[in-house]
PDB file of C-alpha atoms and ligand atoms in Angstrom:
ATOM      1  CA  UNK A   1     -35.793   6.567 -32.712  1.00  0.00           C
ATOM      2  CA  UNK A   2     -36.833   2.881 -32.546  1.00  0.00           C
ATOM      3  CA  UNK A   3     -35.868   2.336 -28.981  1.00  0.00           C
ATOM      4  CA  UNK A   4     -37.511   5.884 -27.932  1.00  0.00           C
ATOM      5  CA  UNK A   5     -40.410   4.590 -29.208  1.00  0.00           C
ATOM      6  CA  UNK A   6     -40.780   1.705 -27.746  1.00  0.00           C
ATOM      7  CA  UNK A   7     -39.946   3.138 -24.240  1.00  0.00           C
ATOM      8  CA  UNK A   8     -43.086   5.243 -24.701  1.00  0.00           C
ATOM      9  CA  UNK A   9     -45.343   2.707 -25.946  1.00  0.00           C
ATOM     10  CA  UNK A  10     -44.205   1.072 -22.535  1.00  0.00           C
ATOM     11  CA  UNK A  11     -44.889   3.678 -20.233  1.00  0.00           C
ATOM     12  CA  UNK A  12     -48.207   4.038 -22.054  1.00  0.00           C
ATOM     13  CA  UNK A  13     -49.214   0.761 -22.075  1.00  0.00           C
ATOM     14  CA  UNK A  14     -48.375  -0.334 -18.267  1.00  0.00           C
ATOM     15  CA  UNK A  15     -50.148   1.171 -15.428  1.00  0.00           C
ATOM     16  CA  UNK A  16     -46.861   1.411 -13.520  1.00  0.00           C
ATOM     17  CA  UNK A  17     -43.108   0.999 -14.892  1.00  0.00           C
ATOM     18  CA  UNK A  18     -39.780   0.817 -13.300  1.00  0.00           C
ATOM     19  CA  UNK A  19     -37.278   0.870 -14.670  1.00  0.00           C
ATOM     20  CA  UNK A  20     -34.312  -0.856 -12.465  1.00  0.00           C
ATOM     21  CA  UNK A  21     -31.336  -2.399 -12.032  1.00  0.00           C
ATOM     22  CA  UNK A  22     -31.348  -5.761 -10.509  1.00  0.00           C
ATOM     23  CA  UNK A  23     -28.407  -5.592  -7.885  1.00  0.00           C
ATOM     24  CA  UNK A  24     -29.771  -1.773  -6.837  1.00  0.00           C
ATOM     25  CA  UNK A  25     -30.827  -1.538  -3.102  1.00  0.00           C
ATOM     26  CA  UNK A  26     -32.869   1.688  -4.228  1.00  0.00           C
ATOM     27  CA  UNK A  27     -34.659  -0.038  -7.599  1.00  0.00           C
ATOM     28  CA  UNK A  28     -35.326  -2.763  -4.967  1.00  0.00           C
ATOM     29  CA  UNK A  29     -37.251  -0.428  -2.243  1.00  0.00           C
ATOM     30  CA  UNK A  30     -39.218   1.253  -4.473  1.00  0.00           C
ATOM     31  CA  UNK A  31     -40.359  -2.378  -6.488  1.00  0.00           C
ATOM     32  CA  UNK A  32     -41.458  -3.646  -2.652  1.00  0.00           C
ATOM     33  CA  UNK A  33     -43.372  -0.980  -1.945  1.00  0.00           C
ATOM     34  CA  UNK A  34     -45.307  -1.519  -4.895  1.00  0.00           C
ATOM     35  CA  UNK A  35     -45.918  -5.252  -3.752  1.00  0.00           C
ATOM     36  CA  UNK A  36     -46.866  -3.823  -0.536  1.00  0.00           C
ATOM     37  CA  UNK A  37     -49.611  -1.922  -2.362  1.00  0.00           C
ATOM     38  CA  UNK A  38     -50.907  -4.684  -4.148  1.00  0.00           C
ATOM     39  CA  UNK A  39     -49.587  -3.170  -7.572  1.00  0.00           C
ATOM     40  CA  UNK A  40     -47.624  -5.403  -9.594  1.00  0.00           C
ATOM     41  CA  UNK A  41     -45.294  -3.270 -11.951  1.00  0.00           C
ATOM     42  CA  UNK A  42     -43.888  -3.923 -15.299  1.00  0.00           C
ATOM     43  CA  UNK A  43     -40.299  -4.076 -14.059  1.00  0.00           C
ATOM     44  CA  UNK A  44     -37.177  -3.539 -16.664  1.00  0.00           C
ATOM     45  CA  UNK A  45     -34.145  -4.573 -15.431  1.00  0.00           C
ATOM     46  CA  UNK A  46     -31.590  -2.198 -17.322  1.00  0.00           C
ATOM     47  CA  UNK A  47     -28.672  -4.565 -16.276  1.00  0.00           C
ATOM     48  CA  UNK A  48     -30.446  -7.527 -17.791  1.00  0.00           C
ATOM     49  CA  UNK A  49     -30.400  -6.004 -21.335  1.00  0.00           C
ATOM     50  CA  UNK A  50     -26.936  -6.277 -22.717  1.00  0.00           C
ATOM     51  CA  UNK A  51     -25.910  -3.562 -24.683  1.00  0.00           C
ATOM     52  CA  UNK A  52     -29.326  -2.068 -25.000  1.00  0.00           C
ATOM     53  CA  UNK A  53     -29.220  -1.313 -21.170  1.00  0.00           C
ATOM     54  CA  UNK A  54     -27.046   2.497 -21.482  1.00  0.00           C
ATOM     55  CA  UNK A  55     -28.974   2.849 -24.553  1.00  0.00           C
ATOM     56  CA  UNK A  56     -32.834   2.850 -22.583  1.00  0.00           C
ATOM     57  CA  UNK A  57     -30.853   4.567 -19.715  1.00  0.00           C
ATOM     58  CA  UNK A  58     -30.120   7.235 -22.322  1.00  0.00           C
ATOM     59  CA  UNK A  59     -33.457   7.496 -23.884  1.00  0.00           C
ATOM     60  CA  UNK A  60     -35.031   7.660 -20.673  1.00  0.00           C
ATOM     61  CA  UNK A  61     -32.879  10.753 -19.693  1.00  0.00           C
ATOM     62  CA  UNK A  62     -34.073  12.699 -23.119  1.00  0.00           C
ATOM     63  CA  UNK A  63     -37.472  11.599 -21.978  1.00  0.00           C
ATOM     64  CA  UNK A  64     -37.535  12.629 -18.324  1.00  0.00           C
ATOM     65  CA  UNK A  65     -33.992  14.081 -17.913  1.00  0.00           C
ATOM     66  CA  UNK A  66     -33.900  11.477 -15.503  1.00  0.00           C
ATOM     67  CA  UNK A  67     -30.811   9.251 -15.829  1.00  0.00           C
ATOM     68  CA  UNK A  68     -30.125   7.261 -12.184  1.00  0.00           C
ATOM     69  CA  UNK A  69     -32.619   4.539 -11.856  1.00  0.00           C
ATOM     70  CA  UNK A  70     -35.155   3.444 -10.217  1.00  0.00           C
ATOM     71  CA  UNK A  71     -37.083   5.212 -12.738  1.00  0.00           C
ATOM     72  CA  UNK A  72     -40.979   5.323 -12.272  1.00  0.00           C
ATOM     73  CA  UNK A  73     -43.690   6.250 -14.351  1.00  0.00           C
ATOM     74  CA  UNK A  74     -47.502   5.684 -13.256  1.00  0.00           C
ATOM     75  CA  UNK A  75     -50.720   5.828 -15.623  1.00  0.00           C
ATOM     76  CA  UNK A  76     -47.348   7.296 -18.114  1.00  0.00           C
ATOM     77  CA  UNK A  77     -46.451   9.895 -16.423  1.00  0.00           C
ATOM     78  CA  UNK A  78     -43.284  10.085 -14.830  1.00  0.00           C
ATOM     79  CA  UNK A  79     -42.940   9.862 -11.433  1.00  0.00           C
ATOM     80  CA  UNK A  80     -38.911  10.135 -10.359  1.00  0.00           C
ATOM     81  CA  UNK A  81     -36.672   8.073  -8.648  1.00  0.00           C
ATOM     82  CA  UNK A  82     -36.877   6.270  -5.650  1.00  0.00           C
ATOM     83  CA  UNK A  83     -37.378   9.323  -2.960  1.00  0.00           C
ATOM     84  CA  UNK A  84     -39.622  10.742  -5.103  1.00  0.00           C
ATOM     85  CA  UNK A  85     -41.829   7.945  -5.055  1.00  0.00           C
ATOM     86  CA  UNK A  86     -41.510   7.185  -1.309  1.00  0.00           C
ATOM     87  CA  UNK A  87     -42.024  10.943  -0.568  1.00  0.00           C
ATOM     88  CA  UNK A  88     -45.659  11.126  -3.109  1.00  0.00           C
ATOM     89  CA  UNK A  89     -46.149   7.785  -0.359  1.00  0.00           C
ATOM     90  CA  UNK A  90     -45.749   9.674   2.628  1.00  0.00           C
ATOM     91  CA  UNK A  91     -48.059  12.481   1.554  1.00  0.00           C
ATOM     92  CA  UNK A  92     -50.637  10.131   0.494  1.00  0.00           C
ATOM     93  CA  UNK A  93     -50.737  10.880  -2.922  1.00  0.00           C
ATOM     94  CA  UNK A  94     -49.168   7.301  -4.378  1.00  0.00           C
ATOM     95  CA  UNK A  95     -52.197   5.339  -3.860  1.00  0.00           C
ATOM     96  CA  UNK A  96     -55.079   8.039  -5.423  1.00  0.00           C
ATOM     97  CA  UNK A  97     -52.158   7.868  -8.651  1.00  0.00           C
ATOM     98  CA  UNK A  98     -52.017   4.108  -8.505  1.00  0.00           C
ATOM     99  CA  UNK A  99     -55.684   3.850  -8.222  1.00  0.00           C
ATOM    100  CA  UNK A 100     -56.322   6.214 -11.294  1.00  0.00           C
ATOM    101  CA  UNK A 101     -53.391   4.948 -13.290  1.00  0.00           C
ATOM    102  CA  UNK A 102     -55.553   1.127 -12.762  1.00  0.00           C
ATOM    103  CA  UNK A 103     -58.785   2.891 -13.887  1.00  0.00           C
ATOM    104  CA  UNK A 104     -57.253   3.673 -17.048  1.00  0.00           C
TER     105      UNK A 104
ATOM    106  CA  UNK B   1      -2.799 -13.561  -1.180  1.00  0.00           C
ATOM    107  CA  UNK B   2      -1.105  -9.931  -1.534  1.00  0.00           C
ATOM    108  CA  UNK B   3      -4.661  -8.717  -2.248  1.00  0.00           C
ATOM    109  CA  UNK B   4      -5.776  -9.895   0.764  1.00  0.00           C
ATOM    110  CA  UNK B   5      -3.456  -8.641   3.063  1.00  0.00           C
ATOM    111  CA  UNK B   6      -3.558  -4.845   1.667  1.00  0.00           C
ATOM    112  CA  UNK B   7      -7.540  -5.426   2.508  1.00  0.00           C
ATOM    113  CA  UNK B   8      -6.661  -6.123   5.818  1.00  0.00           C
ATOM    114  CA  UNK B   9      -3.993  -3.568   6.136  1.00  0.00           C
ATOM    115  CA  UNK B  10      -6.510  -0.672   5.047  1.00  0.00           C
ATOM    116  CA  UNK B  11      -9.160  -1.474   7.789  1.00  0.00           C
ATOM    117  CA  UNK B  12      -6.465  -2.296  10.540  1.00  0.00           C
ATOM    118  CA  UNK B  13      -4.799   1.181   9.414  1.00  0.00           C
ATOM    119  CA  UNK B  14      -8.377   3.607   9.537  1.00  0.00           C
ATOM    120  CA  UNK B  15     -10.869   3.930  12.523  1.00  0.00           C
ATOM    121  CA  UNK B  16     -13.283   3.948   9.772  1.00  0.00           C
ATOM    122  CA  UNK B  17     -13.238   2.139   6.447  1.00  0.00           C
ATOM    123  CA  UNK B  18     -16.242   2.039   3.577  1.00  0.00           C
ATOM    124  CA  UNK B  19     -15.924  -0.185   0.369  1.00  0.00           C
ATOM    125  CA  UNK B  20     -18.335   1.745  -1.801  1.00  0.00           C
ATOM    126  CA  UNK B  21     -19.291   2.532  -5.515  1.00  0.00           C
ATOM    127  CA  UNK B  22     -19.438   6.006  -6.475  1.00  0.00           C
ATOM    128  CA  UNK B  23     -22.817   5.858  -8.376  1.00  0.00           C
ATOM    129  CA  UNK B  24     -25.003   3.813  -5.361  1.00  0.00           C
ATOM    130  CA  UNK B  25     -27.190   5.611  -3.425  1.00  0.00           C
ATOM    131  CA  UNK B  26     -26.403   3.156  -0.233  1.00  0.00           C
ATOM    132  CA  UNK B  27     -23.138   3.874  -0.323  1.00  0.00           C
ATOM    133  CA  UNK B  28     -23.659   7.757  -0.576  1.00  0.00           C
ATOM    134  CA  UNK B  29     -25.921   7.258   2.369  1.00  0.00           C
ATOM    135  CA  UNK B  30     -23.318   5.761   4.421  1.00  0.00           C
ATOM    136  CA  UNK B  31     -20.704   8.016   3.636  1.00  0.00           C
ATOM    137  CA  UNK B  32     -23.148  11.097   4.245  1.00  0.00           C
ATOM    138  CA  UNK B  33     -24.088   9.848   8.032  1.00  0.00           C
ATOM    139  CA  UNK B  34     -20.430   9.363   8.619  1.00  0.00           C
ATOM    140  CA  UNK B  35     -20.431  13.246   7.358  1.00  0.00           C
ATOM    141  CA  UNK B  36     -22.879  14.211   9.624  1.00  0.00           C
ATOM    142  CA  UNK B  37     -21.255  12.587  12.381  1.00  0.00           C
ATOM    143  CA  UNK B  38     -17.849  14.729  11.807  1.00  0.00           C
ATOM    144  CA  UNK B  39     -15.913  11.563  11.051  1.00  0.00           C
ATOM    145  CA  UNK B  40     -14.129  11.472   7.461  1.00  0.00           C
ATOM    146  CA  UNK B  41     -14.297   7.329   6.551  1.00  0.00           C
ATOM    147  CA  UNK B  42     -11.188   6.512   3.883  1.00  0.00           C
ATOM    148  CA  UNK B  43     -13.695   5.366   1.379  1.00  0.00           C
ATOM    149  CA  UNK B  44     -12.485   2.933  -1.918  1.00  0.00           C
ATOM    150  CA  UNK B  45     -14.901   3.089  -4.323  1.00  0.00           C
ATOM    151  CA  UNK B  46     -14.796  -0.096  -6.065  1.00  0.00           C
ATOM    152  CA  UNK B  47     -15.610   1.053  -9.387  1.00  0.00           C
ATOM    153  CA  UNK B  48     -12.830   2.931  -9.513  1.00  0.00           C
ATOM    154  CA  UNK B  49     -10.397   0.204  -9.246  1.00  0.00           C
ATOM    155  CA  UNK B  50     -10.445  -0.948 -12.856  1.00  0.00           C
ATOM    156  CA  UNK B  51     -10.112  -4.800 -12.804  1.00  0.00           C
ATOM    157  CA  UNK B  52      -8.896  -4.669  -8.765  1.00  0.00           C
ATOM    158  CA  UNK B  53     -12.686  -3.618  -7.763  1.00  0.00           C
ATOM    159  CA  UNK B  54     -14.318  -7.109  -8.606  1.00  0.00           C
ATOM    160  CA  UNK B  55     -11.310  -9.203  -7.172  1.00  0.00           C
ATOM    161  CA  UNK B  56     -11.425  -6.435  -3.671  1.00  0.00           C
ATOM    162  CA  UNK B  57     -14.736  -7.404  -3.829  1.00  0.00           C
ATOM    163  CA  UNK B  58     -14.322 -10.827  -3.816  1.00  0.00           C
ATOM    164  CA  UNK B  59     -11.922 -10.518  -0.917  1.00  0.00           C
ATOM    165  CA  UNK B  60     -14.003  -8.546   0.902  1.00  0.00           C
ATOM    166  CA  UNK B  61     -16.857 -11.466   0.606  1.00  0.00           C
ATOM    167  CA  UNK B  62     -14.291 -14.085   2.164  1.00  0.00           C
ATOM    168  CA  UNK B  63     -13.282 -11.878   4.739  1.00  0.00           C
ATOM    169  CA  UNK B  64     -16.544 -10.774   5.993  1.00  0.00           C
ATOM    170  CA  UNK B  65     -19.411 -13.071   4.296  1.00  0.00           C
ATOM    171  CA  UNK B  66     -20.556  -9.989   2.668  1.00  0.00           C
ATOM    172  CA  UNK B  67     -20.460  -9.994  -1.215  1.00  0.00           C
ATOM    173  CA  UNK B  68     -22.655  -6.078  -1.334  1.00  0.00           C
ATOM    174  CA  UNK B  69     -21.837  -2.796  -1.077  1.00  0.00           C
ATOM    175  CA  UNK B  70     -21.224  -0.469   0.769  1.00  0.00           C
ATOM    176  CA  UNK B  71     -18.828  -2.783   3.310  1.00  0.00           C
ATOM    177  CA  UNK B  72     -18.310  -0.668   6.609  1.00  0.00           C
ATOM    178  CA  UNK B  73     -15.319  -1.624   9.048  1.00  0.00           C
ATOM    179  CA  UNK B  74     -15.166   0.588  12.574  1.00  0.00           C
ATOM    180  CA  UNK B  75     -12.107   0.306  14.586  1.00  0.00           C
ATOM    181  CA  UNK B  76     -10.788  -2.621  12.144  1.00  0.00           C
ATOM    182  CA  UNK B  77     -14.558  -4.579  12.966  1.00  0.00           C
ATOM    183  CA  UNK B  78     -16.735  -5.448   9.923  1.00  0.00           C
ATOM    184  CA  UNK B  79     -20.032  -3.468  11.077  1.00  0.00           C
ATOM    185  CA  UNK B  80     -21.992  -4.504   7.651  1.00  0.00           C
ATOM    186  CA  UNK B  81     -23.916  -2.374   5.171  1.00  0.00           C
ATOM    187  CA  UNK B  82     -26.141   0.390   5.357  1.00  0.00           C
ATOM    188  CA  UNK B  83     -29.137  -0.791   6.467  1.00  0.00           C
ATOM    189  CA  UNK B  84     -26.542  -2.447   9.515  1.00  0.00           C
ATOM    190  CA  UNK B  85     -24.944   0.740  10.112  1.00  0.00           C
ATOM    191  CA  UNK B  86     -28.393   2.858   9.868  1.00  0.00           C
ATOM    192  CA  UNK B  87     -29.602   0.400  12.396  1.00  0.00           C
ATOM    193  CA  UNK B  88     -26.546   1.173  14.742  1.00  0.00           C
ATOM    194  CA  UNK B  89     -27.038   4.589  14.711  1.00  0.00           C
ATOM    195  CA  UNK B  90     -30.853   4.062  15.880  1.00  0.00           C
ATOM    196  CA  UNK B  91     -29.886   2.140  18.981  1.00  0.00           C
ATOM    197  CA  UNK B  92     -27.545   5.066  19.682  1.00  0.00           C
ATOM    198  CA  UNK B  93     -24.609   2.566  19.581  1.00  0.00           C
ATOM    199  CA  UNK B  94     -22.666   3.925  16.317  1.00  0.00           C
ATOM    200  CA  UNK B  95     -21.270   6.780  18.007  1.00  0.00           C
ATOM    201  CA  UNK B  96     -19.623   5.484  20.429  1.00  0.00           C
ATOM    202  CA  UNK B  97     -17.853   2.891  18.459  1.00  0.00           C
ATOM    203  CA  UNK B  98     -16.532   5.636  16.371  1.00  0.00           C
ATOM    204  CA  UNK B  99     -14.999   7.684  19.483  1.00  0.00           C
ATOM    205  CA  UNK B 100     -13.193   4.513  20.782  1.00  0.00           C
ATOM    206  CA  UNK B 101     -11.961   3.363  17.219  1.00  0.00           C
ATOM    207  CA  UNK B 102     -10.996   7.277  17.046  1.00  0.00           C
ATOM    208  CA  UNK B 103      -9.129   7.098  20.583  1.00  0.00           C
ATOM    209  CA  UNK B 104      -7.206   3.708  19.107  1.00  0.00           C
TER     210      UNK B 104
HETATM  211  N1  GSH C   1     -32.530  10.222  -5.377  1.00  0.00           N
HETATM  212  C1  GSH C   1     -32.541   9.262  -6.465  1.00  0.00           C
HETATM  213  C2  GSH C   1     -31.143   8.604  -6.531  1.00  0.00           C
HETATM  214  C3  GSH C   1     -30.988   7.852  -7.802  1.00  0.00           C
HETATM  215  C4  GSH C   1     -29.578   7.355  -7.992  1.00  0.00           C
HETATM  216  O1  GSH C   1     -28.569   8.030  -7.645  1.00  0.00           O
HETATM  217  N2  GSH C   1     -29.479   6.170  -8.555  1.00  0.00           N
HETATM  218  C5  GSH C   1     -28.208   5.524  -8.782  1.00  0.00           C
HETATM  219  C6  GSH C   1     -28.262   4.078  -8.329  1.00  0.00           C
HETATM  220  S1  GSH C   1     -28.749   3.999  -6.649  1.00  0.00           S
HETATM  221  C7  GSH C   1     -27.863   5.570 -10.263  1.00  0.00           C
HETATM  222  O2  GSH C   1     -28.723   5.472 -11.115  1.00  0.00           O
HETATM  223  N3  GSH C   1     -26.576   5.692 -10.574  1.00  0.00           N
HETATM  224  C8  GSH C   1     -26.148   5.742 -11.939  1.00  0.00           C
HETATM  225  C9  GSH C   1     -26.320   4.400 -12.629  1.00  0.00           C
HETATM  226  O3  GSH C   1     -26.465   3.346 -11.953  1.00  0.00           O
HETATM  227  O4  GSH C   1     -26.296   4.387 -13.858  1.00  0.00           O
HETATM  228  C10 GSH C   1     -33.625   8.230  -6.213  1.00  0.00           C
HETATM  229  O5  GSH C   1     -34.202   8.266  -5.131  1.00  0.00           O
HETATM  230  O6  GSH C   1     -33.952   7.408  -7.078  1.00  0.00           O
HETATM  231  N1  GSH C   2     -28.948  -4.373   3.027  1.00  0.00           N
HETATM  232  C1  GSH C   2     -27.691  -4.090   2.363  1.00  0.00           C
HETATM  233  C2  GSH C   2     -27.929  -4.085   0.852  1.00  0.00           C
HETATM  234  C3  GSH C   2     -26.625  -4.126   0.117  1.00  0.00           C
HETATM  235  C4  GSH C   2     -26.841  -4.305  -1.357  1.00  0.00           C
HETATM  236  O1  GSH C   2     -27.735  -5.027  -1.844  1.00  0.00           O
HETATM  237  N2  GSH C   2     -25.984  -3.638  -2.118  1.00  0.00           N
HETATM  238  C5  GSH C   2     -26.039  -3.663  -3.571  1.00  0.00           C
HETATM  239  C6  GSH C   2     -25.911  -2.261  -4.120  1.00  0.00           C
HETATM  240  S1  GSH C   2     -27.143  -1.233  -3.419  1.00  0.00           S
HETATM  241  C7  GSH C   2     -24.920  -4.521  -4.122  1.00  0.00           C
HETATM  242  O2  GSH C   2     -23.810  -4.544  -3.580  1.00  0.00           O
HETATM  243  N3  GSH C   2     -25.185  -5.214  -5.231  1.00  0.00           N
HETATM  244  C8  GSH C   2     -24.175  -6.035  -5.829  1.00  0.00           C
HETATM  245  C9  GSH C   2     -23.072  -5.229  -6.455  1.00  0.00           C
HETATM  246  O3  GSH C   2     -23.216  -3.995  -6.702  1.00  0.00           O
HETATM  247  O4  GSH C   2     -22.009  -5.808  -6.694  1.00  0.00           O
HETATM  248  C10 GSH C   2     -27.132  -2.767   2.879  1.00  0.00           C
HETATM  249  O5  GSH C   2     -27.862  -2.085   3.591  1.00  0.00           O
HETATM  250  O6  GSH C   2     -25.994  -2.414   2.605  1.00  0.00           O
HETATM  251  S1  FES C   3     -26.833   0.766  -6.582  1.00  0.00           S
HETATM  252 FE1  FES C   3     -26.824   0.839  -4.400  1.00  0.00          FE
HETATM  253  S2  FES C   3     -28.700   1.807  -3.985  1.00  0.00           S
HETATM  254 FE2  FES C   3     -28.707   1.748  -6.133  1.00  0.00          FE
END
């Protein structure tokens, strides 16, 4: 579909993408840890959209089978939610993906 | 207004009260240390209320200056939201409010 593809164009396209919701404690942790790491990601606020919003939520669960937000994909590939992407932090393995993902 | 007063009623009525919406991780981390902690909160979920859940939330916000969820009330006192509560429960000081608004 239209939408689908424009969702993948993007993920491709951006180093990092999250996809959030602006009133969302957890879309807002992981979008300041990103500041904190210098990166500045292509943010999509899904509650900013209108009607399109459920629609993008909805292709990005065929996409990822991921449908809570935040949802994070670096250098296009998908990432997870917010834990995931604090946890890949905690092992050291957000920066080396965020550094790679740049390099692009 | 009648609202208002069945707001009040609720958190004079349970030793521990959390305003919450079903699909926000804050909330569900709230509700989950309360879990932990053996105490069962009566928990409204806000989305659930139809057209009421805006206008409780309104309330809430001139009751307690707080216009987010979750909303956490111990003992009939406005505590705050998670972050507040988390915070408590560092300091070691959530606990015992709970076992004095229990022996109310
Ligand atoms: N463990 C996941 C939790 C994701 C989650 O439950 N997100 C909620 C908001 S905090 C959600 O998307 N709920 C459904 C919705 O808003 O459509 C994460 O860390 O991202
Ligand atoms: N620091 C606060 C953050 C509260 C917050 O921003 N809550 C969000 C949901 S996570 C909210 O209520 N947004 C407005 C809304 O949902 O009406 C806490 O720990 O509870
Ligand atoms: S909506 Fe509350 S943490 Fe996402």
């Amino acid at each position: 579909s239209r939408l689908e593809e424009s969702v993948k164009k993007t993920v491709e396209e951006n180093p990092v993408v999250v996809y959030s919701k602006s009133w969302c404690s957890y879309s807002a942790e992981v979008k300041s840890l990103f500041k904190r790491l210098g990166v500045e990601p292509a943010v999509i606020e899904l509650d900013e959209l209108g009607a399109q919003g459920p629609q993008v939520q909805k292709v990005l669960e065929r996409l990822t089978g991921q449908h809570t937000v935040p949802n994070v994909f670096i250098g296009g590939k998908h990432i997870g939610g917010c834990t995931d992407t604090v946890k890949l932090h905690r092992k050291g393995e957000l920066e080396p993906l965020l550094a790679e993902a740049k390099s692009k």
